[in-house]
XYZ file of C-alpha atoms in Angstrom:
215
model
C 101.886 92.472 109.267
C 103.801 90.029 111.490
C 107.114 90.585 109.731
C 106.589 94.357 109.744
C 105.843 94.427 113.476
C 108.916 92.344 114.203
C 111.104 94.708 112.175
C 109.583 97.723 113.902
C 110.061 96.193 117.333
C 113.698 95.367 116.630
C 114.420 98.947 115.561
C 115.279 97.913 112.011
C 113.087 100.581 110.385
C 113.333 103.767 112.439
C 116.530 102.980 114.303
C 117.429 101.582 117.693
C 117.139 104.915 119.509
C 113.696 105.954 118.232
C 110.888 105.162 120.658
C 107.631 104.031 119.048
C 103.949 103.866 119.868
C 102.292 101.282 117.634
C 98.629 101.909 116.806
C 96.985 98.788 115.357
C 93.734 99.501 113.509
C 91.321 96.917 112.103
C 87.593 96.257 111.889
C 85.837 95.381 115.130
C 85.373 91.700 114.308
C 89.150 91.362 114.093
C 89.701 92.814 117.562
C 90.583 89.431 119.083
C 93.319 89.013 116.490
C 94.643 92.490 117.264
C 94.715 91.705 120.965
C 96.728 88.583 120.195
C 99.215 90.620 118.155
C 99.466 93.142 121.004
C 100.372 90.316 123.398
C 103.033 89.072 120.979
C 104.503 92.588 120.800
C 104.593 92.679 124.595
C 106.362 89.310 124.652
C 109.071 90.679 122.379
C 110.115 92.986 125.245
C 111.218 95.551 122.700
C 113.337 98.424 123.981
C 111.889 100.769 121.305
C 108.144 100.078 121.683
C 106.787 102.267 124.477
C 103.098 101.544 123.953
C 100.704 99.576 121.768
C 97.145 100.755 121.060
C 94.472 98.578 119.440
C 91.304 100.088 118.015
C 88.680 99.751 115.300
C 88.471 103.543 114.894
C 90.768 105.196 112.325
C 90.136 108.512 114.073
C 91.637 107.068 117.250
C 94.357 105.052 115.564
C 95.592 107.874 113.327
C 95.630 110.531 116.057
C 98.901 112.521 115.824
C 100.710 109.747 113.945
C 103.965 110.317 112.064
C 103.709 107.282 109.775
C 100.749 105.273 108.459
C 101.225 101.866 106.838
C 97.990 100.727 105.168
C 98.239 96.960 104.766
C 94.717 95.528 104.600
C 92.205 95.783 101.753
C 89.039 94.039 100.626
C 89.910 90.393 99.855
C 89.189 89.278 96.288
C 86.870 86.337 96.917
C 85.929 83.717 94.363
C 83.139 84.942 92.121
C 83.488 88.565 93.248
C 83.216 91.110 90.462
C 85.909 93.782 90.225
C 83.316 96.527 90.773
C 82.418 95.024 94.172
C 86.094 94.808 95.108
C 86.708 98.433 94.209
C 83.571 99.543 96.069
C 84.755 97.776 99.224
C 88.204 99.334 98.949
C 86.736 102.802 98.471
C 85.026 102.515 101.870
C 88.209 101.295 103.577
C 90.567 103.885 102.131
C 88.070 106.723 102.230
C 87.876 106.189 106.000
C 91.675 106.172 106.181
C 91.936 109.382 104.168
C 89.304 111.167 106.248
C 91.071 110.173 109.465
C 94.471 111.260 108.145
C 92.999 114.607 107.154
C 91.317 115.165 110.516
C 93.715 113.888 113.151
C 97.142 112.878 111.774
C 100.128 115.179 111.868
C 100.348 117.334 108.740
C 103.830 115.911 108.181
C 102.606 112.286 108.194
C 104.096 109.854 105.683
C 101.665 107.298 104.240
C 102.702 103.946 102.762
C 99.989 101.962 100.959
C 100.775 98.269 100.602
C 97.286 96.824 100.100
C 96.494 95.902 96.502
C 95.617 97.460 94.177
C 98.056 99.772 95.928
C 98.139 102.618 93.384
C 94.352 102.865 93.273
C 94.079 102.608 97.049
C 96.713 105.309 97.513
C 94.812 107.558 95.110
C 91.556 107.025 97.020
C 93.268 107.802 100.321
C 94.902 111.027 99.203
C 91.660 112.246 97.607
C 90.125 112.306 101.078
C 93.148 113.988 102.670
C 93.331 117.163 100.548
C 95.518 119.142 102.945
C 98.328 116.567 102.658
C 100.808 116.750 99.791
C 100.855 113.993 97.190
C 104.545 113.525 97.941
C 103.547 112.256 101.405
C 101.949 109.153 99.834
C 103.786 106.121 98.485
C 102.272 103.008 96.898
C 104.424 99.899 97.306
C 104.585 97.233 94.581
C 107.736 95.667 95.977
C 106.850 92.033 95.233
C 106.342 92.828 91.562
C 109.495 94.938 91.429
C 111.499 92.154 93.088
C 110.066 89.631 90.645
C 111.017 91.781 87.660
C 114.476 92.482 89.089
C 115.119 88.777 89.616
C 114.085 87.925 86.056
C 116.311 90.630 84.554
C 119.258 89.634 86.750
C 118.814 86.018 85.670
C 118.705 87.013 82.007
C 121.979 88.982 82.122
C 123.671 86.675 84.657
C 123.991 89.427 87.244
C 123.526 89.518 91.000
C 120.440 91.494 91.995
C 122.619 93.696 94.248
C 124.311 94.995 91.095
C 121.043 95.885 89.345
C 119.087 99.105 89.859
C 116.165 101.152 88.519
C 113.878 98.327 87.414
C 110.458 100.018 87.512
C 106.894 98.713 87.820
C 104.090 100.786 86.326
C 100.483 100.198 87.362
C 98.670 98.085 89.923
C 99.220 94.436 90.759
C 97.080 93.229 87.862
C 97.076 92.017 84.263
C 97.842 95.563 83.092
C 101.006 96.218 85.129
C 104.154 96.821 83.137
C 107.766 96.115 84.141
C 110.047 98.781 82.656
C 113.782 98.220 82.213
C 114.389 101.271 80.013
C 116.050 103.107 82.922
C 117.698 100.045 84.434
C 121.447 99.813 84.927
C 123.734 97.058 86.170
C 127.246 97.241 87.536
C 130.058 95.814 85.477
C 132.025 93.768 87.995
C 135.268 94.271 86.033
C 135.128 98.055 85.728
C 132.826 98.905 88.631
C 130.831 101.189 86.333
C 127.094 101.010 85.712
C 125.910 100.204 82.190
C 122.500 100.364 80.509
C 120.756 97.014 80.986
C 118.880 97.291 77.693
C 122.183 96.938 75.843
C 122.579 93.430 77.269
C 119.103 91.909 76.932
C 116.750 90.908 74.146
C 114.356 93.844 73.821
C 111.629 91.536 72.531
C 112.009 89.414 75.695
C 111.632 92.515 77.865
C 108.364 93.402 76.106
C 106.853 89.902 76.104
C 108.199 87.143 78.342
C 109.255 89.479 81.154
C 105.877 91.226 81.151
C 104.019 87.913 81.108
C 106.079 86.480 83.984
C 105.674 89.505 86.237
C 101.939 89.837 85.572
C 100.914 86.215 85.860
C 103.385 84.347 88.075
């Protein structure tokens, strides 16, 4: 959240001319932490942040918003069964979906970062039926970056020259890194070539999968 707020406040995400109101939403017992973050935002003296609202109510926090970034989920504590984790997340993302449906702009874009992000995104959109599925995105960027780095290392290629490495599934033991659509740029010709032609296919199905899932 800290790095995201800094990027927002600097204008790195929506541009340096776009004024922003930041609505920070968390459970009531975390209000002190939110107030501290609000003070840090104020200290940044950002030219793009016009206002900062802190609340424990999704209905207040999601009122007329253009973008929602859902970062927090139920923490997976030691000894917690997966069913308890999923039940806790259902309550969190059900509340988010209901609020989006009731008070957000109908053009809102929703980014779900909290793991398991695909499941949480699905829960959210189920409770916001008037919004299109295309308005929801689940972000597994860490896993995609990890897979991209491993593939780039295998073919001795800079990650900037590699594209279309895909992650299927949640951040879990069942996720699958897919390089079937991946391409990398040939530095000599400048053309993109199929990555699968340059790697051991058995490695991509075993070692790569194991590294991305378990690292």
